[in-house]
Short mmCIF file of C-alpha atoms in Angstrom, two decimals:
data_model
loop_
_atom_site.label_atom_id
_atom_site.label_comp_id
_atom_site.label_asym_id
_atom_site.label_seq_id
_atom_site.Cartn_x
_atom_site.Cartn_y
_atom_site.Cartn_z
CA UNK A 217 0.00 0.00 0.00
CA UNK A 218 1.59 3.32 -0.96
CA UNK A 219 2.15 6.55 1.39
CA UNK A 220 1.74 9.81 -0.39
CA UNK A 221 3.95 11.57 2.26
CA UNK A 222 6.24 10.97 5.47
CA UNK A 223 3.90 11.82 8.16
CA UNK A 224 1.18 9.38 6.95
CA UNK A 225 3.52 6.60 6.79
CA UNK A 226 4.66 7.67 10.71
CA UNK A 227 1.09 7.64 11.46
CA UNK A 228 0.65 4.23 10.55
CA UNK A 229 3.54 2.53 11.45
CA UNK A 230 5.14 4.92 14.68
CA UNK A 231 5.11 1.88 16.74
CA UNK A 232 5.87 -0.97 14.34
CA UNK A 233 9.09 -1.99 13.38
CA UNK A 234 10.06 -4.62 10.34
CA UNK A 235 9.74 -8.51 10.94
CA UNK A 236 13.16 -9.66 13.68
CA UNK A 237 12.97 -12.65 10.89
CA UNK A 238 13.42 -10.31 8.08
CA UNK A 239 16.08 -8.52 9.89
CA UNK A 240 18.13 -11.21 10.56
CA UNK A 241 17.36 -12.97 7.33
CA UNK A 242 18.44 -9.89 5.26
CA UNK A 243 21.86 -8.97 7.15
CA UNK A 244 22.57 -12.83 6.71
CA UNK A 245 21.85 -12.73 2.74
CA UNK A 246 24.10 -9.31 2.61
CA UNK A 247 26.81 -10.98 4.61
CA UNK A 248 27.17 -13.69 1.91
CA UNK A 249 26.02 -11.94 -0.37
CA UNK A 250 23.67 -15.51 -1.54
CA UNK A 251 19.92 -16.56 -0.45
CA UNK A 252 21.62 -20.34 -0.43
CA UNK A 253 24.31 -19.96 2.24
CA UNK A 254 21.87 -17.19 4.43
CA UNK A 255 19.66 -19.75 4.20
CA UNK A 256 21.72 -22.64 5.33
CA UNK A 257 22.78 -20.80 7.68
CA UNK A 258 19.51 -19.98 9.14
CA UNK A 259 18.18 -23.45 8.64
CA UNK A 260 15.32 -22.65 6.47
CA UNK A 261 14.57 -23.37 3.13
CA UNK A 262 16.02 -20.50 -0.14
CA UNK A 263 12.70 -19.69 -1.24
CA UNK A 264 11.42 -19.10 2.47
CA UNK A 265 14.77 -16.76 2.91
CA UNK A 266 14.02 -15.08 -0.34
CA UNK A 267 10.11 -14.24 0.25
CA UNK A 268 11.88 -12.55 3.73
CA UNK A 269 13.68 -10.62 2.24
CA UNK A 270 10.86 -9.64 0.02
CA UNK A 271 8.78 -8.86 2.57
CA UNK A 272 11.42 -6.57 3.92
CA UNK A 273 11.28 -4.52 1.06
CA UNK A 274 8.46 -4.02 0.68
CA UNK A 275 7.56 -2.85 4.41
CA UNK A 276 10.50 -0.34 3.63
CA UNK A 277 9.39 0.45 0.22
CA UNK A 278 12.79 0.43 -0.97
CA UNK A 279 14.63 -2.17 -2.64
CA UNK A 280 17.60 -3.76 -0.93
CA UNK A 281 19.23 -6.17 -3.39
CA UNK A 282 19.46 -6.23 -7.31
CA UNK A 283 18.79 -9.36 -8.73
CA UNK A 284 20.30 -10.24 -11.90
CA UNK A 285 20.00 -13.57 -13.42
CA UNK A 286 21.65 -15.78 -10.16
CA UNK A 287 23.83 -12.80 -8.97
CA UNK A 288 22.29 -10.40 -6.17
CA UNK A 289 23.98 -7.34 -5.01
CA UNK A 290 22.84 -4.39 -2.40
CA UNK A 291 21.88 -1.26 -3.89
CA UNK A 292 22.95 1.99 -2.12
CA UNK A 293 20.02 1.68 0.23
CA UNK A 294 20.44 -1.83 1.11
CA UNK A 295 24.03 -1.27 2.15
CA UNK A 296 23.20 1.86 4.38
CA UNK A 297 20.60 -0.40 5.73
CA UNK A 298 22.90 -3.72 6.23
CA UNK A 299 25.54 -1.45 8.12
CA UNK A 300 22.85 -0.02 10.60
CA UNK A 301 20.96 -3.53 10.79
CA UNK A 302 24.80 -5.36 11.35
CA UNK A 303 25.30 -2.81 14.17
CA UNK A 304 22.18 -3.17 15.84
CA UNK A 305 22.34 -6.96 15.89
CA UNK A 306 26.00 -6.73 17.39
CA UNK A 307 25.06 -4.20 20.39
CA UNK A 308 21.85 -7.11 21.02
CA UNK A 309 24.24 -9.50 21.23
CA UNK A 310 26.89 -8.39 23.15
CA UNK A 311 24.00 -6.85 25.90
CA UNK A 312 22.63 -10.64 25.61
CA UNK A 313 25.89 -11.77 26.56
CA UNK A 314 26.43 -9.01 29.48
CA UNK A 315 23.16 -9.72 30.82
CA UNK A 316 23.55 -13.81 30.68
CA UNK A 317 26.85 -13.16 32.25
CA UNK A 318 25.85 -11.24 34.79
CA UNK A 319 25.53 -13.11 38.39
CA UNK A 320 23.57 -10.76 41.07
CA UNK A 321 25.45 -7.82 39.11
CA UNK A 322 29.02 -8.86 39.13
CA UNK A 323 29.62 -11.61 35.97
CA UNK A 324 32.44 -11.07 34.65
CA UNK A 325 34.60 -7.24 34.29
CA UNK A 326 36.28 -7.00 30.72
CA UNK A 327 39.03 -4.73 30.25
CA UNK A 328 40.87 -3.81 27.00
CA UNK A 329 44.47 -3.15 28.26
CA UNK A 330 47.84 -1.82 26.68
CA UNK A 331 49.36 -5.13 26.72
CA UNK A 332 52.80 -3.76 28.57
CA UNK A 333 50.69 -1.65 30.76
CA UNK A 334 48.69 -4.60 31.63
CA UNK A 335 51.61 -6.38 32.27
CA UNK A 336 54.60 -4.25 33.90
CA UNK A 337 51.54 -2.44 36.03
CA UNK A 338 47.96 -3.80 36.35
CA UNK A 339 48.50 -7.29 36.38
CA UNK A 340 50.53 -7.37 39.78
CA UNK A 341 48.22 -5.26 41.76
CA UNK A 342 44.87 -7.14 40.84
CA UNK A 343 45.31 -9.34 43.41
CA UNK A 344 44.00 -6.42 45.71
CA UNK A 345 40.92 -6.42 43.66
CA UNK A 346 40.28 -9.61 43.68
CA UNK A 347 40.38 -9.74 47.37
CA UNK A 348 38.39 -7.22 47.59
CA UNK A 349 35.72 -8.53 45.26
CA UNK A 350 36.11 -12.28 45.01
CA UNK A 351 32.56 -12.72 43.11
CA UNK A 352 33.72 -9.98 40.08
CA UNK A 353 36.12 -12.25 37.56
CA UNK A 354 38.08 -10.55 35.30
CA UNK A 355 38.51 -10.47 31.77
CA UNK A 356 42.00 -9.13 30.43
CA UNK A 357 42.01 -8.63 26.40
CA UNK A 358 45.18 -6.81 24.42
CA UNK A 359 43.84 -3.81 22.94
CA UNK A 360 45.34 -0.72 21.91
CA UNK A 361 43.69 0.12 18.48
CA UNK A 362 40.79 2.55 17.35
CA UNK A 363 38.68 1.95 21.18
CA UNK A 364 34.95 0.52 20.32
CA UNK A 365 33.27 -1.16 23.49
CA UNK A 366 30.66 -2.86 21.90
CA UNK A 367 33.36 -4.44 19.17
CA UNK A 368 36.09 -5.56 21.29
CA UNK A 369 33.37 -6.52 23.92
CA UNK A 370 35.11 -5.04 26.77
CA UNK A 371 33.59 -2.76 29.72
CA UNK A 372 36.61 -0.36 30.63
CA UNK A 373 39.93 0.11 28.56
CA UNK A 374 43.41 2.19 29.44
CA UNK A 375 44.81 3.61 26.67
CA UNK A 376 47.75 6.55 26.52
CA UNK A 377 46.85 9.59 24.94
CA UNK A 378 45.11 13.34 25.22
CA UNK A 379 42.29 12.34 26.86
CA UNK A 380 40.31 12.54 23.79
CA UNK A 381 37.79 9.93 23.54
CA UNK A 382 34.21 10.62 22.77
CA UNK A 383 30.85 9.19 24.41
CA UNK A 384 32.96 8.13 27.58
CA UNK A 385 33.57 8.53 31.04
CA UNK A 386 37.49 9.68 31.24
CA UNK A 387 39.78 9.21 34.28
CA UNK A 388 43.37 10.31 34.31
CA UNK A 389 45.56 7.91 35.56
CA UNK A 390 49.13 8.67 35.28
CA UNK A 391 51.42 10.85 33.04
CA UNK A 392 54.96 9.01 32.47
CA UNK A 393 59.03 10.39 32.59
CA UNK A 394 60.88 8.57 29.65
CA UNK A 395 64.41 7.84 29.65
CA UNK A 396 67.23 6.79 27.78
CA UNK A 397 68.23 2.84 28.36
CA UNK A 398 70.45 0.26 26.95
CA UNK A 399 71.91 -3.19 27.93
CA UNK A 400 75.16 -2.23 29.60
CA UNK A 401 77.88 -3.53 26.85
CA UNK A 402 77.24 -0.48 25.29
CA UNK A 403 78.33 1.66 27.99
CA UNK A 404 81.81 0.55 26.76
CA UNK A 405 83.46 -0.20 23.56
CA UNK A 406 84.76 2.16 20.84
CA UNK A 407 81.88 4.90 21.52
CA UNK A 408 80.96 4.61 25.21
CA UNK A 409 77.39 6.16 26.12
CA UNK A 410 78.75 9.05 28.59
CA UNK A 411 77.65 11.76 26.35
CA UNK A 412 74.14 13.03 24.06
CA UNK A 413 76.56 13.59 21.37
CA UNK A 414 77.37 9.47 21.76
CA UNK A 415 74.20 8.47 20.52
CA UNK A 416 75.02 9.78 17.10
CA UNK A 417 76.88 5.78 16.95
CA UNK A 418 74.48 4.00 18.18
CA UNK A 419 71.00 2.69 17.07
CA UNK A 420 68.11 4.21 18.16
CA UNK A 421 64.93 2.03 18.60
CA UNK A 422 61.30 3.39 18.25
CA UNK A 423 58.13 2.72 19.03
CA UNK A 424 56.18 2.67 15.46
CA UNK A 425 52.90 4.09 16.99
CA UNK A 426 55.07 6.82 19.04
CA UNK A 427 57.01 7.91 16.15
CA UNK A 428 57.91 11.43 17.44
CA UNK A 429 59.44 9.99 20.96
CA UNK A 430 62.77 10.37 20.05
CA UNK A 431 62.40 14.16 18.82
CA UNK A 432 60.65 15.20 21.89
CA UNK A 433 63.08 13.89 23.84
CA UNK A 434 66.01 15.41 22.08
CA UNK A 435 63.92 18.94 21.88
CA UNK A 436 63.14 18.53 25.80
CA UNK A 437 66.90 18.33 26.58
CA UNK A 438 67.92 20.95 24.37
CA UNK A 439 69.31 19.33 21.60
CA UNK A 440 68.95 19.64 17.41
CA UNK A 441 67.48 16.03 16.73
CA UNK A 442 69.82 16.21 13.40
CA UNK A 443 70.58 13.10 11.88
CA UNK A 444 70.63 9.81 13.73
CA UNK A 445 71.19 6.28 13.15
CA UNK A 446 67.71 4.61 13.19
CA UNK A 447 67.12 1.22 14.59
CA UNK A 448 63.92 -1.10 14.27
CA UNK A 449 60.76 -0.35 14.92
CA UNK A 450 58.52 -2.44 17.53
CA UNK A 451 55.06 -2.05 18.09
CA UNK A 452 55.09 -2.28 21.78
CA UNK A 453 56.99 -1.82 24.80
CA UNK A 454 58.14 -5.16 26.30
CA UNK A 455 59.67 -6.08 22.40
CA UNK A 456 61.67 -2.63 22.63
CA UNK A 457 62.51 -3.55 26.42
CA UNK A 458 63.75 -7.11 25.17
CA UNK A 459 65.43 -5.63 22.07
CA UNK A 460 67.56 -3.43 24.17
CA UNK A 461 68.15 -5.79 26.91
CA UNK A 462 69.94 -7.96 23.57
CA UNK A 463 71.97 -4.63 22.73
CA UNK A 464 70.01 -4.64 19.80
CA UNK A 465 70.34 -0.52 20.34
CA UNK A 466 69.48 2.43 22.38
CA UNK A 467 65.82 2.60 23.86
CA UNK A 468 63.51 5.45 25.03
CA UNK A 469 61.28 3.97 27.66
CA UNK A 470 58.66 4.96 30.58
CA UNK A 471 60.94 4.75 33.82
CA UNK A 472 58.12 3.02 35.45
CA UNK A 473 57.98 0.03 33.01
CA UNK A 474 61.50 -0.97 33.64
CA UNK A 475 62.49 -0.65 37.51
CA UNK A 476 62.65 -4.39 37.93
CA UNK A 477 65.26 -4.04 34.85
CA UNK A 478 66.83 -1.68 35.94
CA UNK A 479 67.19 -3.00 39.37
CA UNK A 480 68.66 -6.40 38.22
CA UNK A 481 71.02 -4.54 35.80
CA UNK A 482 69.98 -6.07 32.72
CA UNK A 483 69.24 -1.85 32.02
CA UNK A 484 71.09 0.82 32.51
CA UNK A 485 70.34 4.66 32.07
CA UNK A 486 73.35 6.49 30.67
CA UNK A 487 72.11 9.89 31.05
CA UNK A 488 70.37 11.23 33.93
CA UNK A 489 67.64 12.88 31.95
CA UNK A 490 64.29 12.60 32.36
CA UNK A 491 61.74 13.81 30.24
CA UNK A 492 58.05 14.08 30.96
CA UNK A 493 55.76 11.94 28.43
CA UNK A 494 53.89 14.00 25.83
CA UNK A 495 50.51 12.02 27.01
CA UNK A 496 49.35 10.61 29.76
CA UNK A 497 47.44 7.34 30.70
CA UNK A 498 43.32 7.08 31.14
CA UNK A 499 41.03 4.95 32.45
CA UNK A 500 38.10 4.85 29.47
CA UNK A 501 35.14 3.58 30.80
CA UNK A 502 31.70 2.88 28.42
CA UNK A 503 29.38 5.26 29.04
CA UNK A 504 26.50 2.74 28.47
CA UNK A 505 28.23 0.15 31.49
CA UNK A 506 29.57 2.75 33.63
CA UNK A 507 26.38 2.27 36.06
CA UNK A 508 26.93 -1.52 36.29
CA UNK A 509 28.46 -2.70 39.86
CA UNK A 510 31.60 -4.58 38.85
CA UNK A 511 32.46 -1.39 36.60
CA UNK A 512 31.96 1.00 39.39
CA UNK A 513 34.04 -0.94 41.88
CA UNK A 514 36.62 -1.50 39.12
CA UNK A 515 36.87 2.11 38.54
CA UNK A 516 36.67 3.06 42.25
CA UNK A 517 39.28 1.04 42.95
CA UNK A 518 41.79 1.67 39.94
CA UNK A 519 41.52 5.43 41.09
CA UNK A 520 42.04 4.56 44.89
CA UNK A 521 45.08 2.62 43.99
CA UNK A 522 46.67 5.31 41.30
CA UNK A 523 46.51 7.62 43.94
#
């Protein structure tokens, strides 16, 4: 039945919304792009997945798919639709899972974690929060990409950074003092390490997603970057930590991430500069979970230990 404008078709259909069957049916169909697999996959028969589809369309007078002989393909519309419908379906499944999870409003607390973070700092004091909360288990996944809750399926997350993450409850944790390191058989040799002007012989390791380290550390202590001898590039900090324990080169490193290192003497700091961090670390919590228990208590007590 046709509409002749907008707010006739919202008076009729305000409180309805398309068939859960169709819904699923469709995203299915645009995910393999075939009626046969959707519908294998959906144990019900082609025909039944193609007069779903169907259906679909023609509650949203708008065609989804363009059928050509046995190839189908979405039209402008249908993919629009297929990315909304895809991300609907994922935040009903993952607040499935949280709810069937959930056990008198602990379950289980998932946090995405910078995985040397996680493991120089966090991981050795959560035996205080488990202590405190035996009936919250934890969940501890590597994450330190592009931050989406509902994707990664985690409740809280520490990145480093600005502070500059949107639709979310920010906490300040820590900033950081970097410092010069290397394994200490390159204190000697032909070009010991007792001078800035020394580094100029040796290798200097970076982080690849902390690319400008190095020259804010040379501009902090008053010196012309210039031209240096690049190392490799590592993608976190425990491989630059292991690199330079192997003398693989000189490393620029949060002080706090190697004191056991430096304490046993497989690390040594040349210089006795220290130069604050451009960034600091946060606490990112979901704005849609912040009000659940284990998330509070989490939170509460991250910020309780920190300071």
């Amino acid at each position: 039945m046709p509409f002749h404008d907008f707010k006739e078709y919202r008076a009729v259909r305000s409180r309805l919304l398309p068939s859960l069957n169709a819904i699923r049916t469709f995203e299915a169909v645009a995910r393999y792009n075939s009626f046969t697999r959707a519908a294998e996959e959906l144990n019900v028969t082609q025909s039944a997945a193609s007069r779903l589809v169907r259906s679909l369309e023609e509650y949203l007078q708008v065609p989804l798919f363009t059928r050509q002989s046995r190839r189908i393909e979405l039209t402008d519309q249908g993919r629009y639709y297929n990315e909304l419908v895809r991300t609907s379906l994922e935040q009903i499944e993952a607040g499935t899972l949280e709810l069937i999870s959930s056990k008198d409003g602990m379950g289980t607390l998932s946090i995405g974690m910078l995985p040397t973070f996680g493991t120089k700092w966090l991981i050795p004091r959560l035996s205080s929060f488990q202590g405190r909360y035996p009936n919250i288990a934890f969940n501890i996944i590597s994450s330190d990409g592009e931050l989406n809750f509902t994707q990664e399926r985690i409740d809280v997350a520490i990145r480093f950074g600005h502070g500059n993450w949107p639709d979310s409850i920010i906490d300040p944790l820590m900033g950081e003092d970097i410092m010069v390191v290397c394994s200490p058989r390159l204190l000697k040799g032909d070009n010991p390490l007792t001078s800035h002007e020394a580094l100029h012989y040796h290798r200097l390791i970076r982080h690849s997603t902390r690319p400008g380290s190095w020259d804010h550390w040379f501009r902090s202590v008053g010196i012309n970057p210039g031209s240096y001898l690049w190392g490799p590039s590592f993608e976190h900090f425990f491989m630059i930590i292991q690199a330079a324990i192997a003398g693989i080169g000189v490393a620029l490193l949060p002080s706090f991430l190697i004191e056991e290192e430096l304490k046993k003497g497989d690390l040594v700091a040349p210089f006795t500069d220290s130069v604050a961090g451009p960034g600091a670390y946060y606490l990112i919590t979901s704005a849609a979970k912040a009000q659940l228990p284990r998330v509070k208590l989490f939170r509460e007590w991250l910020l309780e230990t920190i300071g």
